[in-house]
């Protein structure tokens, strides 16, 4: 979500989303693959199609080349799952957002995804303001 919001809202910078465990790894090594339908749906409501998005791996070269590394996950998961080359990077920032994949009913899950989408949008807007120094930059969700 953050990548798509960031790239839609700014022309001066570029974001690329990566995962610690990319989709092919999850599919191969874990029985439970995350369900992306709620993400696709809540982003489509904002006019953004993420249905063809693929997860890329956050390897050492991507970390080295990045200006900022923003990780969106719960702190307890970050402490446990993030590789040291990310955690120890001076570029690393954690946006703590609760992971709701695998929660019970779809409607509950969908509403939580909307909440997370809105939190991520707000964090992205604040990040762009800090990068561009534009205090009057205040886009709104649809």
CSV table of C-alpha atoms in Angstrom, one decimal:
chain,number,residue,atom,x,y,z
A,1,UNK,CA,0.0,0.0,0.0
A,2,UNK,CA,2.7,2.5,1.0
A,3,UNK,CA,4.6,2.1,-2.3
A,4,UNK,CA,1.5,2.8,-4.3
A,5,UNK,CA,0.4,5.8,-2.2
A,6,UNK,CA,4.0,7.2,-2.2
A,7,UNK,CA,4.5,6.9,-6.0
A,8,UNK,CA,1.0,8.3,-6.7
A,9,UNK,CA,1.5,11.3,-4.4
A,10,UNK,CA,5.0,12.4,-5.3
A,11,UNK,CA,6.9,13.1,-8.5
A,12,UNK,CA,10.2,13.9,-6.9
A,13,UNK,CA,10.9,10.5,-5.3
A,14,UNK,CA,10.3,6.8,-5.9
A,15,UNK,CA,9.4,4.0,-3.6
A,16,UNK,CA,9.7,0.2,-4.2
A,17,UNK,CA,8.0,-2.2,-1.9
A,18,UNK,CA,9.9,-5.3,-0.8
A,19,UNK,CA,9.3,-8.0,1.7
A,20,UNK,CA,11.6,-9.9,4.1
A,21,UNK,CA,9.9,-13.1,2.9
A,22,UNK,CA,8.7,-12.7,-0.7
A,23,UNK,CA,5.6,-14.4,-1.9
A,24,UNK,CA,7.3,-17.3,-3.7
A,25,UNK,CA,9.1,-18.1,-0.4
A,26,UNK,CA,5.8,-18.0,1.5
A,27,UNK,CA,4.1,-20.2,-1.1
A,28,UNK,CA,6.9,-22.7,-1.1
A,29,UNK,CA,7.7,-23.0,2.6
A,30,UNK,CA,4.5,-22.1,4.5
A,31,UNK,CA,1.1,-23.8,4.3
A,32,UNK,CA,-0.8,-20.6,5.0
A,33,UNK,CA,-0.2,-18.1,2.2
A,34,UNK,CA,-1.6,-14.6,3.0
A,35,UNK,CA,-4.9,-13.6,1.4
A,36,UNK,CA,-4.5,-10.4,-0.6
A,37,UNK,CA,-8.2,-9.9,-1.6
A,38,UNK,CA,-8.9,-7.3,1.2
A,39,UNK,CA,-5.8,-5.3,0.2
A,40,UNK,CA,-6.8,-5.3,-3.5
A,41,UNK,CA,-10.3,-4.2,-2.5
A,42,UNK,CA,-9.4,-1.4,-0.1
A,43,UNK,CA,-6.8,0.0,-2.6
A,44,UNK,CA,-9.3,-0.2,-5.5
A,45,UNK,CA,-11.6,2.0,-3.5
A,46,UNK,CA,-8.8,4.7,-3.8
A,47,UNK,CA,-8.5,4.2,-7.5
A,48,UNK,CA,-5.3,2.1,-7.2
A,49,UNK,CA,-4.9,-1.3,-8.8
A,50,UNK,CA,-2.5,-3.5,-6.8
A,51,UNK,CA,-3.8,-6.8,-8.1
A,52,UNK,CA,-0.7,-7.5,-10.3
A,53,UNK,CA,1.8,-6.5,-7.6
A,54,UNK,CA,4.5,-9.0,-6.8
A,55,UNK,CA,6.5,-9.1,-3.7
A,56,UNK,CA,10.2,-8.6,-4.2
A,57,UNK,CA,12.8,-9.6,-1.6
A,58,UNK,CA,14.5,-6.9,0.5
A,59,UNK,CA,18.0,-8.2,-0.1
A,60,UNK,CA,21.3,-6.5,0.9
A,61,UNK,CA,21.7,-4.7,-2.4
A,62,UNK,CA,18.3,-3.1,-2.2
A,63,UNK,CA,18.9,-2.0,1.4
A,64,UNK,CA,22.3,-0.5,0.3
A,65,UNK,CA,20.8,1.4,-2.6
A,66,UNK,CA,17.8,2.8,-0.7
A,67,UNK,CA,17.8,6.2,1.0
A,68,UNK,CA,15.2,5.2,3.6
A,69,UNK,CA,14.1,1.7,4.7
A,70,UNK,CA,10.6,1.7,6.0
A,71,UNK,CA,9.3,-1.5,7.5
A,72,UNK,CA,5.6,-1.9,8.1
A,73,UNK,CA,5.0,-4.6,10.7
A,74,UNK,CA,4.5,-5.1,14.4
A,75,UNK,CA,7.6,-4.5,16.5
A,76,UNK,CA,7.6,-8.0,18.0
A,77,UNK,CA,7.7,-9.4,14.4
A,78,UNK,CA,10.3,-7.0,13.3
A,79,UNK,CA,12.5,-7.9,16.3
A,80,UNK,CA,12.2,-11.6,15.5
A,81,UNK,CA,12.0,-11.7,11.7
A,82,UNK,CA,14.0,-8.8,10.2
A,83,UNK,CA,17.5,-9.6,9.1
A,84,UNK,CA,20.3,-7.7,10.9
A,85,UNK,CA,21.3,-5.9,7.7
A,86,UNK,CA,17.9,-4.1,7.9
A,87,UNK,CA,17.6,-3.7,11.7
A,88,UNK,CA,21.1,-2.3,12.0
A,89,UNK,CA,20.9,0.1,9.1
A,90,UNK,CA,20.9,3.8,9.9
A,91,UNK,CA,18.2,4.1,7.2
A,92,UNK,CA,15.8,1.8,9.0
A,93,UNK,CA,12.4,3.2,10.3
A,94,UNK,CA,9.6,1.0,11.7
A,95,UNK,CA,6.0,2.0,11.0
A,96,UNK,CA,4.2,-0.3,13.5
A,97,UNK,CA,1.0,-1.5,12.0
A,98,UNK,CA,-0.9,-4.6,13.3
A,99,UNK,CA,-0.8,-7.5,10.9
A,100,UNK,CA,-4.3,-8.8,10.5
A,101,UNK,CA,-3.9,-11.6,7.9
A,102,UNK,CA,-5.5,-14.7,9.2
A,103,UNK,CA,-8.0,-13.0,11.4
A,104,UNK,CA,-11.5,-14.3,11.5
A,105,UNK,CA,-14.4,-13.0,9.5
A,106,UNK,CA,-13.9,-11.3,6.2
A,107,UNK,CA,-16.0,-8.2,7.1
A,108,UNK,CA,-14.0,-7.7,10.3
A,109,UNK,CA,-10.8,-8.3,8.3
A,110,UNK,CA,-11.9,-5.9,5.6
A,111,UNK,CA,-12.6,-3.1,8.0
A,112,UNK,CA,-9.2,-3.6,9.7
A,113,UNK,CA,-7.5,-3.5,6.3
A,114,UNK,CA,-9.3,-0.1,5.7
A,115,UNK,CA,-8.0,1.2,9.0
A,116,UNK,CA,-4.5,0.0,8.2
A,117,UNK,CA,-4.8,1.6,4.7
A,118,UNK,CA,-5.8,4.9,6.2
A,119,UNK,CA,-2.9,4.8,8.8
A,120,UNK,CA,-0.4,3.9,6.0
A,121,UNK,CA,-1.7,6.8,3.9
A,122,UNK,CA,-1.3,9.2,6.7
A,123,UNK,CA,2.3,8.0,7.4
A,124,UNK,CA,3.1,8.3,3.7
A,125,UNK,CA,1.8,11.9,3.5
A,126,UNK,CA,3.9,12.8,6.5
A,127,UNK,CA,7.0,11.2,5.0
A,128,UNK,CA,6.5,13.1,1.7
A,129,UNK,CA,6.2,16.3,3.7
A,130,UNK,CA,9.4,15.6,5.5
A,131,UNK,CA,11.2,14.9,2.2
A,132,UNK,CA,9.8,17.7,0.2
A,133,UNK,CA,9.4,20.3,3.0
A,134,UNK,CA,6.0,21.2,1.7
A,135,UNK,CA,3.9,22.1,4.7
A,136,UNK,CA,0.8,22.7,2.6
A,137,UNK,CA,0.9,19.2,1.1
A,138,UNK,CA,-2.3,17.6,2.3
A,139,UNK,CA,-3.9,15.1,0.0
A,140,UNK,CA,-7.0,13.2,1.1
A,141,UNK,CA,-8.2,9.7,0.7
A,142,UNK,CA,-11.3,9.3,-1.5
